[in-house]
Tab-separated table of C-alpha atoms in Angstrom:
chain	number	residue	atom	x	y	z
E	1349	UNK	CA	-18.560	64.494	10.465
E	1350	UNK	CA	-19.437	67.998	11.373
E	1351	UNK	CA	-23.301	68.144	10.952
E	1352	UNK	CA	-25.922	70.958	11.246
E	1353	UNK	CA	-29.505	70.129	11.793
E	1354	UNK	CA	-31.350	73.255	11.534
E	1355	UNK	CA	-34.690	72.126	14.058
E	1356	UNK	CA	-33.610	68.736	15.506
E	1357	UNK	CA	-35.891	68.141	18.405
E	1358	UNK	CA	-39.052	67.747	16.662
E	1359	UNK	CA	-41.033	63.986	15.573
E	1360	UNK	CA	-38.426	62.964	13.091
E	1361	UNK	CA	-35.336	64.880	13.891
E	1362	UNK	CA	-35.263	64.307	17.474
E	1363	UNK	CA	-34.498	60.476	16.967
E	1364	UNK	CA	-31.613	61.726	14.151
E	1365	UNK	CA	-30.366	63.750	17.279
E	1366	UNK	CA	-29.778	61.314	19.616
E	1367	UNK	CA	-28.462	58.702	17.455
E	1368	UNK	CA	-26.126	61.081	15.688
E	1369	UNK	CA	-24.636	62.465	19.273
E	1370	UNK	CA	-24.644	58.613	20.215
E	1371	UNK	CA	-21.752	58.105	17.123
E	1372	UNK	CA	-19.667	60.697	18.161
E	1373	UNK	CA	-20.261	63.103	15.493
E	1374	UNK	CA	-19.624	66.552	15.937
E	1375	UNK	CA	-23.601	68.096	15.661
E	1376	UNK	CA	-24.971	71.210	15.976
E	1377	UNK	CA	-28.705	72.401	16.322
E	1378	UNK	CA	-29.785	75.781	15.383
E	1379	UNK	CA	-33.400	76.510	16.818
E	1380	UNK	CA	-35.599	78.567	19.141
E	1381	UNK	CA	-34.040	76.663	22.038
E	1382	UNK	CA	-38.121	75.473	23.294
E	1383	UNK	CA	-36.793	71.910	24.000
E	1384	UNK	CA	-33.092	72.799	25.336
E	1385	UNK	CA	-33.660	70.224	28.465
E	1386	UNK	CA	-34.131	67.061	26.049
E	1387	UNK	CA	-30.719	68.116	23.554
E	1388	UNK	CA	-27.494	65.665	24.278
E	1389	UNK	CA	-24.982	67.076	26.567
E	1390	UNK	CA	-22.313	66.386	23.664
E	1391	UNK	CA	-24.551	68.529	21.318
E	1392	UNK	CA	-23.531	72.358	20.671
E	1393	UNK	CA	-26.421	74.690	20.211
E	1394	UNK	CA	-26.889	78.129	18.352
E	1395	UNK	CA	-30.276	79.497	20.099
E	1396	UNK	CA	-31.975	81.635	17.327
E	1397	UNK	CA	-35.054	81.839	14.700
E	1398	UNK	CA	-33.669	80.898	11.423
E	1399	UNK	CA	-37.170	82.355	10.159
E	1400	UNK	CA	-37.268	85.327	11.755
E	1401	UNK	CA	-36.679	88.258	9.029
E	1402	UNK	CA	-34.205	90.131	11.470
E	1403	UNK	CA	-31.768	86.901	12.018
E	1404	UNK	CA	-28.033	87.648	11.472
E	1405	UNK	CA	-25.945	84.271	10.552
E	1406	UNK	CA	-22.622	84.184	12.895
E	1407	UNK	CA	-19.425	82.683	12.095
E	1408	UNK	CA	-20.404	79.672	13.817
E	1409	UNK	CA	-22.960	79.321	10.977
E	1410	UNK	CA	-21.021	80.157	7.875
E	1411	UNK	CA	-17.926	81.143	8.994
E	1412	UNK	CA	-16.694	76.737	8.399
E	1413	UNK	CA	-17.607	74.507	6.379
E	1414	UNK	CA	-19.923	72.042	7.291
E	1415	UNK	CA	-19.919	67.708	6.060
E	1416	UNK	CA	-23.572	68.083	6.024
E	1417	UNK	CA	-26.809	70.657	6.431
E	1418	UNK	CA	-29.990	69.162	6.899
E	1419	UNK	CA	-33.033	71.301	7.428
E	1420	UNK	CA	-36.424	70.096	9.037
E	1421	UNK	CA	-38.161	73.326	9.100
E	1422	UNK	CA	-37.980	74.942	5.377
E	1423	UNK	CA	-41.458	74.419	3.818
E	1424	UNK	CA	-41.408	77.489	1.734
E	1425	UNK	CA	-39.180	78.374	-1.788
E	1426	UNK	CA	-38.595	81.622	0.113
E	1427	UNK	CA	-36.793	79.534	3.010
E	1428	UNK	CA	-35.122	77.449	0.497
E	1429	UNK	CA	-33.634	80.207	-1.078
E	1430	UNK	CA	-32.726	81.908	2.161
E	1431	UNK	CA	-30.593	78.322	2.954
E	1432	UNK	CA	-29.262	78.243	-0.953
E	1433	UNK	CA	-27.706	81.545	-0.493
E	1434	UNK	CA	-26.137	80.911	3.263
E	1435	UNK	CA	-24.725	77.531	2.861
E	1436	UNK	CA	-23.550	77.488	-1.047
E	1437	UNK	CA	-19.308	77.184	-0.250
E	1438	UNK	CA	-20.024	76.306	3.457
E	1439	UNK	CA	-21.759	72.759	2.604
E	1440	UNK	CA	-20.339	69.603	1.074
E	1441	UNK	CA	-24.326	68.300	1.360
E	1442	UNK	CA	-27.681	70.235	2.418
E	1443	UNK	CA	-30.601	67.468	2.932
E	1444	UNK	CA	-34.286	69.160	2.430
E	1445	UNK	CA	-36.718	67.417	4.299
E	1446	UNK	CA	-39.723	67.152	1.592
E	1447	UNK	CA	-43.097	64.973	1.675
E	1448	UNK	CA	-44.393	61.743	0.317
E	1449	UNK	CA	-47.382	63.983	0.582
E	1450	UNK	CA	-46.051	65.726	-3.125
E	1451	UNK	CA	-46.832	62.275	-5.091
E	1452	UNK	CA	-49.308	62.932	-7.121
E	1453	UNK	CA	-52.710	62.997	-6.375
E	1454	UNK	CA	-55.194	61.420	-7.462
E	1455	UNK	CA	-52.679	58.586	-6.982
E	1456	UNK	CA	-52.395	56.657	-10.632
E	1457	UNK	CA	-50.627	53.545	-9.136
E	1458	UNK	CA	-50.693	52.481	-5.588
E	1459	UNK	CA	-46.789	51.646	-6.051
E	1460	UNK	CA	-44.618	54.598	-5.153
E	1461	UNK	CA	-40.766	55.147	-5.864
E	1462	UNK	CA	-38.881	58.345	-6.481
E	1463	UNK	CA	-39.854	58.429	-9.799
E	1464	UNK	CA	-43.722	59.077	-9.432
E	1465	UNK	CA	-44.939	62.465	-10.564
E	1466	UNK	CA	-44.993	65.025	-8.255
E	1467	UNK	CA	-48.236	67.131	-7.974
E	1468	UNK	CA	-50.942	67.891	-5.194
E	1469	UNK	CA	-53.860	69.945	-5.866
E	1470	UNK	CA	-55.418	69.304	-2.590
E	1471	UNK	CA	-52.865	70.738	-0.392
E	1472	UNK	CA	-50.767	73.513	-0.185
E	1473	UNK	CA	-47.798	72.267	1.862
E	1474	UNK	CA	-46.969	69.552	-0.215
E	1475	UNK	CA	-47.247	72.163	-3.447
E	1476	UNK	CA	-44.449	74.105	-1.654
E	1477	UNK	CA	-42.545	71.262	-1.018
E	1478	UNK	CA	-42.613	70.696	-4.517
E	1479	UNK	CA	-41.538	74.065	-5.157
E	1480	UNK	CA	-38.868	73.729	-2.631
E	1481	UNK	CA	-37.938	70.366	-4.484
E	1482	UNK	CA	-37.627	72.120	-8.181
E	1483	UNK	CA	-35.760	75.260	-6.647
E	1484	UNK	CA	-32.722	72.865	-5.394
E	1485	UNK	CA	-32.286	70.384	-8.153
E	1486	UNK	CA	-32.167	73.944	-10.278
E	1487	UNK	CA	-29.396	75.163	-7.820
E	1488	UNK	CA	-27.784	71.077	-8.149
E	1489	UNK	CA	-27.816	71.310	-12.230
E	1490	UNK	CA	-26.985	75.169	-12.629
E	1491	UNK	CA	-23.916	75.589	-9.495
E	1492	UNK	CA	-23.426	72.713	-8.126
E	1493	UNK	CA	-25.070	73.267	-4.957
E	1494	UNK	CA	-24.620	69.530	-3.423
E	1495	UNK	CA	-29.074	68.849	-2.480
E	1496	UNK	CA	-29.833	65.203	-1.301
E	1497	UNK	CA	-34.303	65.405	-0.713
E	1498	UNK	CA	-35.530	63.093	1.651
E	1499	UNK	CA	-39.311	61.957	1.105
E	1500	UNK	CA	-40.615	60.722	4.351
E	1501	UNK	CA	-44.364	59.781	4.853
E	1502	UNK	CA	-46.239	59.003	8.317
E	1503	UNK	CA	-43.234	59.424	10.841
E	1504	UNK	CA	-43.970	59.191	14.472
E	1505	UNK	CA	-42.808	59.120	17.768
E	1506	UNK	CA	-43.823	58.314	21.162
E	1507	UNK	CA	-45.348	61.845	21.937
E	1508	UNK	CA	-48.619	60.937	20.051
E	1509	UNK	CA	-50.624	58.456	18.286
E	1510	UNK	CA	-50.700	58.754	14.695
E	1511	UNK	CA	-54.493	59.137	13.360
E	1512	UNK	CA	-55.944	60.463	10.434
E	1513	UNK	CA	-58.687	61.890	11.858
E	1514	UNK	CA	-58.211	64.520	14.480
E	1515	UNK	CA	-58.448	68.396	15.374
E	1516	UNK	CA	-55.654	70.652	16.690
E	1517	UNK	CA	-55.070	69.263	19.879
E	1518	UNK	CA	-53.451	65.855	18.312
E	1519	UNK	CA	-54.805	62.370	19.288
E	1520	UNK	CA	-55.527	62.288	22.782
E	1521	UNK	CA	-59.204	63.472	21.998
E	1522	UNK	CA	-59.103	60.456	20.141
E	1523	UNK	CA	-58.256	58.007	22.240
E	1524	UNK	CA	-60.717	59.421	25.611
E	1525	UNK	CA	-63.514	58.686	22.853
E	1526	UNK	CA	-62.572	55.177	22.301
E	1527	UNK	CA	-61.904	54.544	26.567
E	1528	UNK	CA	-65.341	56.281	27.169
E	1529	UNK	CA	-67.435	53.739	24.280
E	1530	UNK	CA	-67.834	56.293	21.649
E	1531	UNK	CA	-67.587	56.077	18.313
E	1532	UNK	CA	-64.522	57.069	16.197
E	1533	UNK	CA	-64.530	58.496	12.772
E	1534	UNK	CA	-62.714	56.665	10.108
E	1535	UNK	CA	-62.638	57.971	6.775
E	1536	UNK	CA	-63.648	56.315	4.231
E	1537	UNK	CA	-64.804	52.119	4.802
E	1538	UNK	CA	-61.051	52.315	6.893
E	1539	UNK	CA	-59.862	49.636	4.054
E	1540	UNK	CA	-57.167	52.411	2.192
E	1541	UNK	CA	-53.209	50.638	3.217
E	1542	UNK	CA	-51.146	53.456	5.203
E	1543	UNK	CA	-47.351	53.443	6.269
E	1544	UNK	CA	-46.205	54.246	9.442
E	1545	UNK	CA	-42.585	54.718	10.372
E	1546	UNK	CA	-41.119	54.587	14.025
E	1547	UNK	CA	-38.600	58.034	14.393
E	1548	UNK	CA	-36.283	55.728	15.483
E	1549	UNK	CA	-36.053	53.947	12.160
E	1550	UNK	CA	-36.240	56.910	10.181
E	1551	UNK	CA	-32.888	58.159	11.373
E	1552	UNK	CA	-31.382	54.730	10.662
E	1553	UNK	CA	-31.859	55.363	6.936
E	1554	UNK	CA	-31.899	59.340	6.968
E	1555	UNK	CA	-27.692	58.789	9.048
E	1556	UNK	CA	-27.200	56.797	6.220
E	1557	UNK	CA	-27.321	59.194	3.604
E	1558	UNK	CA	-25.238	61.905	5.356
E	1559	UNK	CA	-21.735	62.011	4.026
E	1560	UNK	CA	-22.893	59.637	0.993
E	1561	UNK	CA	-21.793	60.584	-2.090
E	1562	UNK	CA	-24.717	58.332	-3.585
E	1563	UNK	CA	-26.608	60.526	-2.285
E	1564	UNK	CA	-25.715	63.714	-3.966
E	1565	UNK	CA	-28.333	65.276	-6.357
E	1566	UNK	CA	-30.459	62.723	-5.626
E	1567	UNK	CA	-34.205	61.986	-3.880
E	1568	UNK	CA	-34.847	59.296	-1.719
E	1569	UNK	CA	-38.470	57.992	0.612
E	1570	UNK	CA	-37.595	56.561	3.855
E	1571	UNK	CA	-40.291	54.203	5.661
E	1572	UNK	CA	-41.325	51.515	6.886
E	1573	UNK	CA	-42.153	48.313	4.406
E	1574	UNK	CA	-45.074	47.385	6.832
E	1575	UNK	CA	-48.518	48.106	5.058
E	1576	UNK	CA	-51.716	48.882	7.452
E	1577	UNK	CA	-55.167	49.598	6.357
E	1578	UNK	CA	-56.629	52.615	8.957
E	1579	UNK	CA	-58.933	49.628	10.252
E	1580	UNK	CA	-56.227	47.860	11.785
E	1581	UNK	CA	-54.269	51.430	12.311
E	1582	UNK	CA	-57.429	52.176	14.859
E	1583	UNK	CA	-57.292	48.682	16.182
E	1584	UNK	CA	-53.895	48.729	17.192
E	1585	UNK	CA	-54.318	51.741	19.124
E	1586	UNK	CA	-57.276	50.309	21.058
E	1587	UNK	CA	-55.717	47.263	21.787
E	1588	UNK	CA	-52.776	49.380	23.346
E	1589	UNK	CA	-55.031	50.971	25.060
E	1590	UNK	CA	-56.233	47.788	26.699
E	1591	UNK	CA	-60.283	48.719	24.987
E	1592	UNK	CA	-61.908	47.780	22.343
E	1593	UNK	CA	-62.898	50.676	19.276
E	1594	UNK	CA	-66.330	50.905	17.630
E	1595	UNK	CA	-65.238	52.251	13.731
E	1596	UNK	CA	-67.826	54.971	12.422
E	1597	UNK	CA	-66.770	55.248	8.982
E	1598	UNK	CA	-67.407	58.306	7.041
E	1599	UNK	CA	-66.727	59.136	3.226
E	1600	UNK	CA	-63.822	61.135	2.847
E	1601	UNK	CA	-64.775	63.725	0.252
E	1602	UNK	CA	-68.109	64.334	2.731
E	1603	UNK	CA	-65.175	64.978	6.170
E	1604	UNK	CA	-63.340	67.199	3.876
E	1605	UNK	CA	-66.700	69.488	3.198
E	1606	UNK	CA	-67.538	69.898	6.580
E	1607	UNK	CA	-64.527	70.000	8.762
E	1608	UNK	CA	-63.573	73.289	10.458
E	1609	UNK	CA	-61.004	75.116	8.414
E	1610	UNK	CA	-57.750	74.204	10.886
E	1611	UNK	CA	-58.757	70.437	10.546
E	1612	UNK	CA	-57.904	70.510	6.883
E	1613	UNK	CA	-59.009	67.273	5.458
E	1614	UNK	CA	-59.106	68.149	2.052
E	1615	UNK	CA	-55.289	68.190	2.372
E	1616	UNK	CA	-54.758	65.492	5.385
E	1617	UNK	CA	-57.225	63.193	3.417
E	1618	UNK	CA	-57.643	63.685	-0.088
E	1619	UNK	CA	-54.315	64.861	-0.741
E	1620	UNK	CA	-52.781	62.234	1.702
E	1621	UNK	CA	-54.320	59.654	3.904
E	1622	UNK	CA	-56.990	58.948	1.575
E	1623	UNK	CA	-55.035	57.009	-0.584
E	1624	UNK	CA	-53.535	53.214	-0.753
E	1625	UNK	CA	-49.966	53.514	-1.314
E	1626	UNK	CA	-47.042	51.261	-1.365
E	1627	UNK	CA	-43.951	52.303	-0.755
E	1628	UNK	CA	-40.618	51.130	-3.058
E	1629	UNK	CA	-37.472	52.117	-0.725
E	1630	UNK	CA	-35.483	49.711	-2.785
E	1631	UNK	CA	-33.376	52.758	-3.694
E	1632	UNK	CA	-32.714	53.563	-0.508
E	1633	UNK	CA	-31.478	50.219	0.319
E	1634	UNK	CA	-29.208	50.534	-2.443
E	1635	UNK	CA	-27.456	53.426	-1.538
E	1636	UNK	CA	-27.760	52.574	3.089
E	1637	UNK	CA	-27.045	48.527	2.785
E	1638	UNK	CA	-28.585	46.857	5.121
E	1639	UNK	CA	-31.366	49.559	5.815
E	1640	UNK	CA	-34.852	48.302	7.569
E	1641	UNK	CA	-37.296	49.365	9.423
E	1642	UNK	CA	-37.758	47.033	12.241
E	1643	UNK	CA	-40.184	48.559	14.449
E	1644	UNK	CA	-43.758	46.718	14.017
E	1645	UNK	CA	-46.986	49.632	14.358
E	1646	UNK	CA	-48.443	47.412	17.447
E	1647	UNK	CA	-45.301	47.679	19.004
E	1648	UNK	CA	-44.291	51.265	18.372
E	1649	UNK	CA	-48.329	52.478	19.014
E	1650	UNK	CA	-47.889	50.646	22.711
E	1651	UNK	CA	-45.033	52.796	23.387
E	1652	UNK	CA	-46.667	56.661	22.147
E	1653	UNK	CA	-49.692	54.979	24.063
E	1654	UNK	CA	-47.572	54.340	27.312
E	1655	UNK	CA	-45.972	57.620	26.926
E	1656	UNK	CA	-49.193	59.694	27.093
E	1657	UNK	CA	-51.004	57.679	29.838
E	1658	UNK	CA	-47.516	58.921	32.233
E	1659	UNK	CA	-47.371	62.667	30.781
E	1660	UNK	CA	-51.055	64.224	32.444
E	1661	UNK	CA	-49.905	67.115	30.820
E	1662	UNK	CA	-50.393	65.808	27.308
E	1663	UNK	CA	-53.742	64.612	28.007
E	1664	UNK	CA	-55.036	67.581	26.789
E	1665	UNK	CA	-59.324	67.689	25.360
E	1666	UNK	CA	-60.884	68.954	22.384
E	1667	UNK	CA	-64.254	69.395	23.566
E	1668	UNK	CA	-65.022	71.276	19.936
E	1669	UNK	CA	-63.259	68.399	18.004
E	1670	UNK	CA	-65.566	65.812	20.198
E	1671	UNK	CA	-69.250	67.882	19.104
E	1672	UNK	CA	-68.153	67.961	15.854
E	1673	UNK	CA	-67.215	64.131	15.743
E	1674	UNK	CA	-71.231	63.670	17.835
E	1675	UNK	CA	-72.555	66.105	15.121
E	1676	UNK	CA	-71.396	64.020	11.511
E	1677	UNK	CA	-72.236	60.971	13.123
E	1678	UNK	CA	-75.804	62.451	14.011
E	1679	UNK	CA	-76.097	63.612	10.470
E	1680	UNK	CA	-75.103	60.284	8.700
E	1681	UNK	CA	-77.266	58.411	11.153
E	1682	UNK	CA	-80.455	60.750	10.811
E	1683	UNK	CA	-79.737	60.314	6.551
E	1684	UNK	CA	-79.933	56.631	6.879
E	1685	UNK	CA	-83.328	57.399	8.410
E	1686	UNK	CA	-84.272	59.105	5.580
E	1687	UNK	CA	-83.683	56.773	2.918
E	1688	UNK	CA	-84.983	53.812	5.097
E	1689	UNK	CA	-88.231	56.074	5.329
């Protein structure tokens, strides 16, 4: 096939990358060109800003026709449309890269397929997902225009530790707090069940939709069947990190209040992490037989964990995320005083 990934070095679509090149596939990438050294040698490259208001499309772009499209950076309608109106006769698929994040919130039932409402007052990005979503099944019912959405949740890779609770500057800041002794914030009593999906796996089930005519018109989730709660999420990353983790748990609603406005925890937490969910992927299995995730947390966390400890340059603090982890706990501790008083 002759695919286009418009990003394709980033957490999920890195892993699609390589395993696409691996199959021989003829793939092209059109980004900023940041991560050029880590592309395939078999993979062509247009270097440009899809985003940026003064980009021209060449004939490379939409001069053929293309098996399949697949976009990992729209997250706006406006982007969406942009993507409609190149790639409508130059497609015979576009894949939108949406959010488990747009099931509806508060969650109703902790079981989720591609049926469950979407809707998320808490957080923005996942309401213009959704508005991405409604935008291309219009295009689908109205023209034609041949949309497959793909619903991933918690995807990670080796170049960090996925946490719920952490400022800009990713999870490092919270991993030095659990080798130095200190306490780490969980939200809530750390008993809500999370998914986590290894990139790798990901790409096994996103491949399988490309070229699919199953797949056309249609949504699907792709993740992991292994359930966590954040308790053992936290463990698992101490134990990888050959320590032991003392769990400060914190009510999620309270994080939300007082977090510093790039944090965003009202839309990390209470529009995401916050809540037990199952995931169904029995629809995906139906369409990419013989799809599974195979890649247990413990074992993918030791891997991001031995990937930081030999890149220095990733090892990067948060002194401001640290004082403000010191400061809540301070302030929960010095209310227990009070009502022991």
């Amino acid at each position: 096939m002759k695919i286009l990934i418009i990003g394709g070095t980033g957490t999920i679509s890195s892993a699609i990358t390589r395993q696409l090149a691996e199959s021989g596939h003829e793939l092209w990438l059109l980004n900023r060109g940041s991560r050029k050294d880590e592309v395939p040698a078999n993979v062509k490259q247009i270097v440009a800003d899809i985003n940026d208001p003064h980009f021209v499309p060449n004939d490379a772009l939409v001069g053929d026709t293309w098996d399949a499209v697949c976009d990992f950076i729209a997250f706006t309608p406006e982007q969406v449309e942009r993507d409609v109106r190149l790639f409508s006769g130059h497609t015979r698929q576009y894949v939108f890269i949406s959010s488990a994040s747009a099931y509806a919130k508060p969650v109703r039932s902790p079981y989720i397929t591609e049926g469950t409402a979407l809707a998320n007052p808490h957080w923005q990005y996942s309401r213009n997902k959704i508005a991405c979503e409604e935008l291309l099944m219009r295009a689908y019912r109205d023209n034609g225009f041949p949309v497959t959405i793909v619903r991933p949740s918690h995807t990670y890779c080796e170049r960090g530790v996925p946490l719920s609770i952490h400022g800009p500057k990713g999870s490092w800041p919270v991993l030095k707090r659990m080798l130095e002794g200190k306490p780490v914030i969980v939200h809530g009593d750390g008993s809500s069940l999370w998914t986590l999906t290894w990139n790798e796996d990901f790409a096994k089930g996103f491949i399988g939709l490309l070229g699919n005519p199953k797949a056309i018109g249609e949504a699907f989730q792709i993740m992991s069947d292994e359930s966590l709660t954040w308790n053992q999420i936290y463990e698992c990353a101490a134990q990888a990190l050959g320590t032991t983790v003392s769990l400060y748990h914190v009510a999620s609603d309270f994080l939300a209040a007082v977090c510093p406005v790039d944090y965003d925890l009202e839309g990390n937490l209470i529009g995401d992490k916050a809540a037990t969910v199952i995931f169904d992927c029995t629809k995906l299995k139906r369409a990419v037989p013989g799809f599974q995730a195979t890649t247990r947390f413990d074992e993918g966390v030791r891997r991001c964990v031995a990937y930081l400890l030999a890149h220095p340059e990733l090892q990067v603090d948060d002194p401001e995320f640290d004082a403000w982890c010191d400061r809540v706990i301070a302030a929960q501790e010095e209310m227990k005083k009070t009502f022991k008083s």
